[in-house]
Amino acid sequence: MHYKAKASSQSVVFFLLMLLRCPSSAFYGHHRRDYIFGSGFKAPKTVEFAFPMEHITSGKNESRSSSLHMRKQISCCQSSSINHEDLSRKDEFLVHGVSDTIVGVLGGGQLGRMLCQAASQMAIKVVILDPLESCPASALCYQHVVGSFDDSATVQNFAKRCGVLTVEIEHVDVATLEKLEQQGVDCHPKASTIRIIQDKYLQKAHFSKHGIPLPDFVEIDNFDSAKRAGDLFGYPLMIKSKRLAYDGRGNAVANNEEEISSSVAALGGYGRGLYVEKWAPFVKELAVIVARGRDNSISCYPVVETIHSDNICHIVKAPADVPWKIRNLATDVAKKAVKSLDGAGVFAVELFLTKDDQILLNEVAPRPHNSGHHTIESCFTSQYEQHLRAVIGLPLGDSSMKTPAAIMYNILGEEEGELGFNLAHQLIKKALNISGASVHWYDKPEMRKQRKMGHVTIVGSSMGMVEAQLKSLLGKEELRLEDGTAATPSVGIIMGSDSDLPIMKDAAKILDSFGVHYEVRIVSAHRTPSWMYTYAATARKRGIQVIIAGAGGAAHLPGMVAAMTPLPVIGVPVRGSALDGTDSLLSIVQARICCKTLICEEKERDEQEFIHSSNYNQRKDKKERRE
C-alpha cells in the first residue's frame, strides 16, 4: 500500500485508528530510547568520593573523622558572638574569581556542599553559617562560621561579611532577614518569599490568589471545622501542618471522620496550626527547577518525574516521560508560580499530574532541590551554579540537558550507625563500576534510617539504558521506576537518533490531541541492538498496541523491529542528508514482512522529480516499487 502525506508523522493518526482495530497487521519501527535525544552519547564516569572506607567510632556515638578528609581549618564561634577576624583568609591572599562577591549561605547541609563545589569552579567565595562543626559543606566552603541560623544576633553579624545572603534551607529566622533588608543587606530570595514558603497554608493562599491551580484547601482550628472539611472534600482527607513540614513529616491522612482526632493528635494538635487539603489522586509527581535572575529573567530546566519512598524523594527521572502538552503545561505553571515571588535564585516547583491530565501545584522550595541533583551531570549548567549566577547577578546559564537521559538515586540510610555505613559503601563500590555513573557522598558524620547520605546519578543515551543500569546497581530486576497509578501507553514512538525527533514529534502532538497515551524512545539498531531487541520483544507485554518507527538515523529499524514483534509497525521514512530518505524507503518496502509505509516526501516535490527526471522510465519504476 502506498500512502502520501505532506507531513508524515501527522498522518499517523489515520493509521493509528485503523491499527488499533487491526492488531494482526504487521508494520514497522525504529530504535529505542526513552524520551528525547539519543545520538550515541557515551557518558564518562565521574566521582565525588570524599569519605574514608573505614569508620572511626568515638564513645557511644559513631562519627566520621574529619581529619581523614584533610579538611582546612574552620572558624568557630558561639551563636552569641562572632569574631569577624576569623572570617579572613589565613594566607592573606585575595581570590579574584568570576565574581568577587562573597556569598553567604544560611545552612551547611548537602545542598550547601554542592553550592560550594559549583562555586569553586568559578573561584567564587562562599561562606557558610551552620551550627554543626562537621556539616557537609564545612570541608568545601571558603569559610565556615559555626553558629545558629535561627539566632538573630548571629545572623546579623554573619551578614556583615557577605555581599549577598541566600539560603539552602528555608527554616531560618525570617524576621531577621526582613530587618537586614531594611538595613540594606542584599538577600535572595527576598525575606517576603521565605515567609510565604515557610508557612504551607500561607503558601497555598498566595498561589491561589495568583491563579495557580491547586488542590482545594481550608484552614482548621477545631474538630468541627475539620469535620466540615471532611463533609466538603470527602475522604480520604489530607491534614497538614502549616510549618516545619517536609519529607512527609507534618502530614497525616484521615480515611474517615473517626480518624480525624487521631490524625490531628499525631500532628501535635490544633494549636500547632493545621489545614486540610482535598485528596488529589495523581498518576505522577513532577518537578520543574526554575531559575530567576536579578533582572527577572527566567530559565526552566526540563520537567522531571520524582518517585518517592516513604514520602522522601528516592528516584528522579530526567526528562519525565509525559506528553508534550503536559511538559508545556507543567513548565507554564512553574513559571507562573515563581514569577509571583520576589527575589533571585533557583526555585523547585513540585507538581501533581492528575488522571485527567491536570497539573496541580504541590509546593515550592526557594532553593536548590533533590529533583535537581541530576543537573550536575546531565545539564550544561547545574542548578547549583545557576543559583550562584542568579543571586550574584551573573547571566543565567543554559538549563537544557546535554545528555539524552539521566536518573538520580538518593542513597538513604538503611540501618543505624556502622551497619548503615557499610551498606552504603557496598552500594557505592558497585556504582563506581557502572558506566555513566557519578557518586556524590555528603560526608555526614552520623548514619540514621532514611537519612539522605548521598546520591548516584546515571546518564546515558536512553532512559531504558539508565534504568537498566540502576537496576543492575541495586540488584533488583523489578525495581519500581514508574508510579503504580500511571496510565499505560498504548503507542510506542521509536527512532534511531534524536535527529529524527523534529519529524517524529508531530506524531506525539497528534496523539496528544486525541488523548492517546504513548511513549517516546530512541532504540538504535546500530548502537544499541540489544535494546532494540528488548523493546520489540517486550512491547506487547507492556501494553503497547502499535509501534510507529522513524527510519532516519537507522534506515533498517522499522523492518528489524517488525521482525521481532507481533504488533503492527508503521514505518516512517525520514529524509536524510545523503540519500534523501530513499534508503529508508527501500528498506521498508523490500522487507519480507507485510508493512505499511508513510512516505516522508511532499507530494509536489515528488511529482516535480518525476516529470523532470532525465530517465522517465527509471523514475516510473521507482514509483511503482513504492506502491
XYZ file of C-alpha atoms in Angstrom:
627
model
C 0.000 0.000 0.000
C 1.242 3.477 -0.764
C 0.163 6.479 1.297
C 1.376 10.005 0.675
C 1.497 12.660 3.371
C 2.792 16.212 3.329
C 3.918 15.778 6.940
C 4.406 12.072 7.514
C 4.054 11.902 11.264
C 0.790 13.824 11.214
C -0.692 11.087 9.025
C -0.076 8.622 11.811
C -3.488 9.264 13.327
C -5.251 7.659 10.383
C -3.114 4.563 10.664
C -3.305 4.541 14.427
C -7.087 4.432 14.468
C -7.020 1.718 11.831
C -4.311 -0.316 13.540
C -5.894 -0.276 16.966
C -8.763 -2.129 15.279
C -6.471 -4.430 13.266
C -3.983 -5.931 15.729
C -2.959 -8.610 13.246
C -1.494 -6.083 10.814
C 2.308 -6.061 10.577
C 4.039 -2.726 10.282
C 7.441 -1.350 11.292
C 9.573 0.701 13.700
C 12.834 2.405 14.660
C 15.361 2.397 17.506
C 14.936 2.801 21.126
C 15.440 5.421 23.722
C 13.197 6.593 26.479
C 12.490 10.170 25.704
C 14.301 12.574 23.529
C 17.751 12.698 22.037
C 19.952 9.616 21.731
C 22.917 10.382 19.488
C 25.365 7.701 20.504
C 26.217 9.536 23.688
C 28.894 7.779 25.691
C 28.934 9.076 29.227
C 32.138 9.491 31.200
C 32.314 8.173 34.725
C 32.974 10.863 37.295
C 33.111 10.543 41.026
C 32.994 12.812 44.032
C 34.305 10.419 46.679
C 35.047 12.226 49.921
C 34.784 9.702 52.689
C 37.121 7.170 54.298
C 36.490 3.500 53.689
C 36.923 2.825 57.402
C 34.872 4.489 60.118
C 36.104 5.781 63.404
C 33.909 5.333 66.434
C 34.164 7.543 69.448
C 32.443 6.626 72.712
C 28.845 5.567 72.227
C 28.261 7.594 69.078
C 29.695 6.617 65.734
C 31.177 9.527 63.862
C 33.256 10.312 60.830
C 36.797 11.548 61.339
C 37.093 14.958 59.784
C 40.870 14.757 59.918
C 40.812 11.899 57.406
C 39.332 14.288 54.870
C 42.255 16.705 55.062
C 39.824 19.456 55.987
C 41.033 23.004 56.160
C 40.610 24.767 59.486
C 37.148 26.183 60.060
C 36.394 29.274 62.058
C 34.228 28.522 65.060
C 32.194 30.923 67.137
C 29.439 30.882 69.684
C 25.996 31.766 68.437
C 26.003 34.841 70.645
C 29.153 36.430 69.251
C 31.296 36.187 66.135
C 34.910 37.244 65.704
C 34.971 38.675 62.182
C 38.748 38.445 62.047
C 38.262 34.683 61.869
C 36.495 35.160 58.536
C 39.620 36.433 56.770
C 41.861 34.054 54.838
C 44.881 32.868 56.791
C 47.182 33.160 53.764
C 46.351 36.870 53.311
C 45.878 36.410 49.549
C 42.783 37.653 47.760
C 40.740 35.429 45.494
C 39.821 37.030 42.184
C 37.078 34.830 40.791
C 34.325 35.227 38.237
C 32.761 37.468 40.877
C 34.377 38.918 43.987
C 31.027 38.989 45.776
C 31.122 36.897 48.937
C 28.045 34.668 49.003
C 26.728 33.955 52.496
C 24.639 30.802 52.840
C 22.384 30.047 55.792
C 22.753 26.302 56.217
C 25.610 23.919 55.506
C 23.913 20.664 54.531
C 24.367 18.707 51.317
C 22.813 21.490 49.245
C 25.323 23.940 50.685
C 28.095 21.454 49.960
C 27.159 21.236 46.289
C 26.826 25.030 46.110
C 30.431 25.217 47.310
C 31.527 22.708 44.677
C 29.938 24.817 41.948
C 31.457 27.991 43.412
C 34.963 26.529 43.400
C 34.835 26.129 39.618
C 34.497 29.900 39.296
C 36.570 30.834 42.376
C 33.504 32.384 43.975
C 33.788 32.702 47.748
C 31.013 31.006 49.728
C 30.749 31.482 53.494
C 28.542 29.053 55.427
C 26.632 29.590 58.671
C 25.716 26.277 60.289
C 25.619 25.085 63.915
C 27.353 21.757 63.175
C 31.138 21.895 63.055
C 31.209 18.843 60.788
C 28.335 19.832 58.491
C 28.629 18.565 54.878
C 29.615 21.985 53.484
C 32.365 22.626 56.033
C 35.078 20.779 54.109
C 34.496 22.694 50.879
C 33.407 26.232 51.750
C 35.622 29.330 51.733
C 34.880 29.781 55.434
C 32.546 28.057 57.870
C 31.069 30.058 60.725
C 29.749 27.761 63.431
C 26.544 29.281 64.702
C 22.771 29.012 64.532
C 20.906 30.436 61.545
C 17.933 30.762 63.918
C 19.790 33.188 66.196
C 19.147 36.820 65.246
C 22.431 38.276 66.526
C 24.479 35.547 64.851
C 22.756 36.010 61.502
C 23.108 39.806 61.635
C 26.831 39.611 62.395
C 27.314 36.939 59.732
C 25.573 39.106 57.129
C 28.064 41.941 57.602
C 30.757 39.951 55.833
C 28.594 38.892 52.876
C 27.938 40.664 49.613
C 24.724 38.695 49.187
C 22.836 36.422 51.566
C 20.963 33.293 50.451
C 19.628 30.060 51.951
C 19.973 26.325 51.436
C 17.190 25.674 53.947
C 14.030 27.758 54.332
C 13.593 27.205 58.078
C 15.503 30.330 59.093
C 14.715 33.438 61.161
C 12.732 35.392 58.565
C 12.164 38.367 60.893
C 15.933 38.888 60.997
C 16.128 38.700 57.208
C 13.444 41.389 56.947
C 15.410 43.571 59.365
C 18.606 43.029 57.363
C 16.873 44.015 54.127
C 15.721 47.246 55.775
C 19.375 47.881 56.659
C 20.380 47.441 53.021
C 21.636 43.842 53.106
C 21.143 42.086 49.764
C 19.054 38.940 50.357
C 17.962 36.496 47.641
C 15.352 35.166 47.564
C 13.684 38.022 49.394
C 12.563 37.668 53.006
C 8.943 38.062 51.891
C 9.338 34.949 49.735
C 10.881 32.942 52.576
C 7.999 33.980 54.857
C 5.434 32.767 52.313
C 7.218 29.459 51.737
C 7.760 28.711 55.445
C 4.017 28.569 56.116
C 2.425 25.954 53.843
C -1.062 27.393 54.331
C 0.149 30.919 53.569
C 1.931 29.490 50.526
C -1.293 27.907 49.252
C -3.237 31.119 49.830
C -0.595 33.137 47.971
C -0.571 30.896 44.909
C -4.361 30.635 44.898
C -4.563 34.426 44.796
C -2.293 34.402 41.727
C -4.415 31.864 39.853
C -2.100 28.870 40.242
C -4.010 25.535 40.045
C -4.003 23.795 43.448
C -5.882 21.077 45.321
C -8.735 22.627 47.328
C -7.689 23.547 50.880
C -9.110 25.104 54.047
C -7.768 26.088 57.464
C -8.948 24.120 60.514
C -8.709 25.031 64.216
C -11.025 22.520 65.941
C -12.849 19.255 65.341
C -15.970 20.927 63.959
C -14.005 22.764 61.256
C -12.145 19.544 60.391
C -15.452 17.652 60.168
C -16.883 20.332 57.857
C -13.796 19.984 55.669
C -14.370 16.233 55.502
C -18.008 16.761 54.530
C -16.916 19.242 51.857
C -13.928 17.411 50.359
C -14.785 13.808 51.134
C -12.403 11.121 52.341
C -9.559 10.288 52.494
C -8.666 13.714 53.858
C -5.119 15.104 53.899
C -4.368 17.007 57.130
C -1.178 19.092 57.133
C 0.898 21.209 59.488
C 1.423 24.779 58.365
C 5.084 24.905 59.368
C 8.128 22.605 59.517
C 6.528 20.074 57.188
C 8.849 18.282 54.765
C 9.715 14.746 53.564
C 6.279 13.570 54.677
C 6.651 14.989 58.178
C 3.727 17.131 59.206
C 1.220 15.200 57.069
C -1.492 12.788 58.215
C -4.333 11.040 56.387
C -7.821 10.614 57.855
C -9.701 7.908 55.962
C -12.981 8.738 57.685
C -14.468 11.054 60.277
C -13.498 8.715 63.120
C -9.794 9.080 62.225
C -9.732 12.885 62.324
C -8.917 13.167 66.027
C -6.072 10.626 65.947
C -4.587 12.223 62.815
C -4.693 15.677 64.393
C -3.121 14.339 67.596
C -0.285 12.783 65.570
C 0.489 16.255 64.204
C 0.598 17.882 67.629
C -2.961 19.142 67.931
C -4.903 22.062 66.507
C -2.725 24.551 68.368
C 0.223 23.729 66.146
C -1.526 25.289 63.159
C -3.221 22.938 60.704
C -5.050 22.993 57.403
C -6.771 20.419 55.228
C -6.283 19.602 51.549
C -8.703 17.771 49.325
C -7.235 14.417 48.351
C -5.520 14.733 44.957
C -5.394 11.361 43.145
C -2.371 11.769 40.891
C -0.723 9.499 38.323
C 2.733 11.054 38.557
C 4.633 13.528 40.685
C 6.572 16.011 38.574
C 9.005 18.810 39.336
C 10.429 21.799 37.495
C 13.537 23.694 38.568
C 13.060 27.374 37.703
C 15.904 29.894 37.840
C 15.173 33.595 38.172
C 17.857 36.231 37.672
C 18.144 39.568 39.415
C 16.969 41.117 36.146
C 13.810 38.912 36.383
C 14.977 36.700 33.525
C 13.620 33.143 33.768
C 15.205 29.843 32.773
C 13.443 26.499 33.271
C 15.011 23.061 33.429
C 13.293 20.099 31.744
C 10.338 18.588 33.591
C 11.338 15.563 35.687
C 9.416 12.772 37.369
C 10.014 12.186 41.067
C 9.363 8.809 42.674
C 9.070 8.727 46.449
C 9.780 6.137 49.108
C 8.098 6.765 52.467
C 7.407 10.355 51.350
C 11.105 11.016 50.595
C 12.271 11.681 47.041
C 14.090 8.473 46.113
C 14.404 8.453 42.325
C 14.323 11.264 39.763
C 13.923 10.562 36.040
C 15.016 13.287 33.645
C 13.293 14.133 31.439
C 9.843 12.990 32.584
C 8.088 10.536 30.302
C 4.944 12.588 29.779
C 3.279 14.016 26.652
C 4.492 17.290 25.176
C 1.391 19.175 26.243
C 1.906 18.033 29.855
C 5.517 19.195 29.812
C 4.487 22.572 28.478
C 1.650 22.880 30.989
C 3.905 21.922 33.915
C 6.533 24.437 32.825
C 3.925 27.182 32.466
C 2.522 26.537 35.958
C 6.028 26.512 37.456
C 6.965 29.771 35.724
C 3.797 31.490 36.860
C 4.358 30.391 40.454
C 7.950 31.655 40.571
C 7.060 34.954 38.911
C 4.621 35.611 41.765
C 7.507 35.523 44.279
C 10.238 38.093 44.945
C 13.966 37.687 44.596
C 16.523 35.805 42.551
C 17.724 32.232 42.788
C 16.702 28.700 41.961
C 13.201 27.504 42.898
C 11.950 23.916 42.860
C 8.277 23.609 41.935
C 6.688 20.278 42.868
C 3.578 19.296 40.908
C 0.886 16.633 40.655
C -0.235 15.199 37.311
C -3.828 14.011 37.720
C -5.564 11.231 35.817
C -7.484 13.816 33.773
C -4.195 15.462 32.681
C -4.411 18.459 35.002
C -1.328 19.949 36.635
C -1.724 20.959 40.287
C 0.942 22.719 42.306
C 2.001 20.856 45.438
C 4.643 23.160 46.929
C 7.665 25.328 46.133
C 11.161 25.319 47.641
C 13.114 28.631 47.350
C 16.474 26.905 46.869
C 18.190 24.029 45.048
C 16.375 20.730 45.465
C 16.622 16.933 45.331
C 14.859 16.922 41.989
C 17.720 18.954 40.503
C 20.700 16.870 41.678
C 20.913 15.257 38.241
C 21.685 18.636 36.629
C 25.314 18.416 37.809
C 25.991 15.694 35.244
C 23.080 16.000 32.823
C 22.710 19.734 32.115
C 25.002 22.397 30.709
C 24.521 24.462 33.873
C 23.828 22.703 37.174
C 21.134 24.045 39.489
C 23.891 24.942 41.969
C 25.906 27.021 39.526
C 22.647 28.553 38.335
C 21.678 29.564 41.877
C 25.032 31.298 42.347
C 24.721 33.058 38.995
C 21.225 34.221 39.893
C 21.877 35.606 43.382
C 25.151 37.306 42.377
C 23.667 38.862 39.257
C 25.582 36.943 36.586
C 23.822 35.887 33.363
C 21.786 32.707 33.733
C 23.322 29.638 32.117
C 21.941 27.110 29.656
C 19.493 24.900 31.557
C 18.964 22.332 28.799
C 20.150 18.737 29.071
C 23.443 17.738 27.476
C 22.645 14.034 27.845
C 19.607 12.240 26.421
C 18.584 10.730 29.748
C 19.514 10.761 33.420
C 18.309 9.060 36.552
C 19.145 10.078 40.122
C 19.017 7.641 43.026
C 19.068 9.022 46.573
C 21.224 6.983 48.948
C 19.078 6.784 52.077
C 20.206 5.258 55.343
C 19.047 1.638 55.539
C 20.281 0.986 59.064
C 21.637 2.941 62.011
C 25.349 3.514 62.637
C 28.171 1.347 61.333
C 25.945 -1.196 59.623
C 24.264 1.587 57.681
C 27.633 2.977 56.566
C 28.770 -0.479 55.423
C 25.626 -0.975 53.346
C 26.091 2.442 51.735
C 29.743 1.634 50.965
C 28.748 -1.583 49.235
C 26.350 0.327 47.007
C 28.944 2.988 46.202
C 31.596 0.414 45.273
C 29.139 -1.100 42.792
C 28.281 2.345 41.410
C 31.946 3.018 40.660
C 31.806 0.172 38.139
C 28.687 1.451 36.372
C 29.239 3.238 33.062
C 27.901 6.780 33.179
C 27.521 6.806 36.979
C 28.639 9.648 39.241
C 28.783 9.219 43.021
C 28.128 12.028 45.497
C 28.717 11.351 49.188
C 27.617 14.075 51.591
C 30.122 13.237 54.343
C 27.574 13.310 57.155
C 29.033 12.167 60.485
C 26.081 10.031 61.611
C 24.007 7.408 59.841
C 20.284 7.168 60.526
C 17.486 5.317 58.803
C 16.010 7.223 55.850
C 18.635 9.978 56.215
C 19.909 11.376 52.915
C 23.567 10.336 52.852
C 24.429 10.775 49.183
C 23.192 10.142 45.687
C 24.150 8.451 42.433
C 23.370 9.957 39.036
C 23.492 7.777 35.923
C 23.464 9.351 32.464
C 23.131 7.588 29.137
C 21.765 7.554 25.630
C 18.254 6.441 26.606
C 16.016 6.200 29.635
C 15.802 2.468 29.114
C 19.566 2.248 29.329
C 19.936 4.255 32.544
C 17.028 2.403 34.145
C 18.759 -0.885 33.350
C 22.000 0.443 34.833
C 20.186 1.416 38.028
C 18.518 -1.991 38.264
C 21.936 -3.574 37.825
C 23.354 -1.359 40.565
C 20.595 -2.218 43.019
C 20.303 -5.859 42.024
C 16.551 -5.545 41.605
C 15.014 -6.734 38.362
C 11.576 -5.442 39.327
C 12.636 -2.072 40.758
C 9.683 0.323 40.696
C 10.659 3.056 38.260
C 7.136 4.172 37.445
C 4.265 5.414 39.563
C 1.915 2.493 40.068
C -1.118 4.545 39.004
C 0.397 5.920 35.788
C -1.569 5.358 32.570
C -0.144 2.582 30.390
C 0.928 3.835 26.941
C -0.734 2.071 24.011
C 1.514 3.516 21.284
C 5.289 3.350 21.062
C 7.078 6.055 19.048
C 10.642 4.965 18.369
C 13.554 6.297 16.346
C 17.237 5.594 15.908
C 18.561 9.057 16.686
C 17.466 12.365 18.155
C 17.967 13.807 14.661
C 14.642 12.146 13.751
C 12.815 13.921 16.566
C 11.763 17.036 14.584
C 9.732 14.748 12.302
C 8.511 12.252 14.877
C 7.424 14.784 17.500
C 4.477 15.763 15.303
C 3.142 12.234 15.765
C 3.266 12.782 19.508
C 1.400 16.068 19.219
C -1.367 14.455 17.185
C -1.699 11.647 19.723
C -1.878 14.277 22.468
C -4.821 15.899 20.744
C -6.671 12.561 20.722
C -5.777 11.782 24.326
C -3.826 8.661 23.336
C -1.106 7.694 25.820
C 2.260 6.946 24.228
C 5.943 6.599 24.978
C 8.910 8.022 23.043
C 12.122 6.014 22.856
C 15.396 6.074 20.963
C 16.375 2.469 20.226
C 19.276 2.453 17.818
C 19.672 -0.618 15.623
C 23.365 0.257 15.240
C 24.477 1.492 18.661
C 22.131 -0.424 20.959
C 20.862 -3.508 19.079
C 20.200 -5.371 22.317
C 17.882 -2.562 23.466
C 16.095 -2.695 20.123
C 15.512 -6.425 20.554
C 14.355 -5.998 24.158
C 11.987 -3.187 23.225
C 10.414 -5.104 20.338
C 10.137 -8.347 22.303
C 8.522 -6.782 25.380
C 6.342 -4.062 23.830
C 3.180 -6.166 23.622
C 3.560 -7.464 27.178
C 3.852 -3.865 28.425
C 0.540 -2.911 26.798
C 1.819 -1.330 23.579
C -0.622 -1.937 20.700
C 1.057 -0.083 17.832
C 4.656 0.936 17.123
C 5.459 3.989 14.989
C 9.082 3.795 13.851
C 11.051 6.611 12.256
C 13.600 5.373 9.714
C 16.182 8.124 9.531
C 19.021 7.613 11.977
C 18.688 3.890 11.276
C 17.132 3.115 7.914
C 16.509 -0.555 8.711
C 14.937 -0.043 12.127
C 11.265 -0.460 11.099
C 11.838 -3.778 9.358
C 14.064 -5.132 12.114
C 11.535 -4.270 14.819
C 8.662 -5.673 12.751
C 10.552 -8.964 12.510
C 10.723 -9.237 16.316
C 7.212 -8.265 17.416
C 3.678 -9.446 16.628
C 2.500 -5.829 16.880
C 1.681 -3.674 13.851
C 4.580 -1.360 12.988
C 4.300 1.842 10.950
C 7.500 2.754 9.136
C 8.141 6.481 8.625
C 10.973 7.249 6.167
C 12.801 10.382 7.287
C 14.571 12.412 4.644
C 18.332 12.182 5.197
C 21.216 14.397 4.097
C 22.777 11.846 1.748
C 20.161 9.624 0.108
C 17.148 11.828 0.744
C 15.343 9.052 2.621
C 15.440 6.655 -0.324
C 17.448 4.096 1.633
C 14.845 4.099 4.392
C 12.010 3.766 1.922
C 13.592 0.864 0.052
C 14.402 -0.908 3.299
C 10.768 -0.688 4.334
C 9.108 -1.712 1.073
C 11.514 -4.595 0.433
C 11.011 -6.134 3.861
C 9.662 -9.671 3.684
C 7.140 -8.769 6.351
C 3.930 -7.062 5.281
C 4.225 -3.468 6.427
C 2.589 -0.124 5.925
C 4.586 2.929 4.917
C 4.125 6.656 5.371
C 6.094 8.454 2.670
C 8.023 11.351 4.137
C 8.185 13.440 0.963
C 5.916 16.243 -0.089
C 3.613 15.314 -2.925
C 4.522 18.370 -5.026
C 8.259 17.715 -4.764
C 7.809 14.042 -5.660
C 5.831 14.848 -8.792
C 8.343 17.507 -9.876
C 11.180 14.996 -9.662
C 9.072 12.503 -11.610
C 8.294 14.859 -14.504
C 11.729 16.461 -14.861
C 13.750 13.286 -14.475
C 16.140 12.574 -17.326
C 15.205 8.935 -17.061
C 11.412 8.831 -17.083
C 11.136 5.053 -17.061
C 13.554 4.693 -14.170
C 11.508 7.142 -12.106
C 8.332 5.362 -13.103
C 9.745 2.025 -11.934
C 10.799 3.634 -8.659
C 7.278 4.946 -8.048
C 5.720 1.591 -8.909
C 8.026 -0.113 -6.416
C 6.857 2.283 -3.747
C 3.235 1.450 -4.486
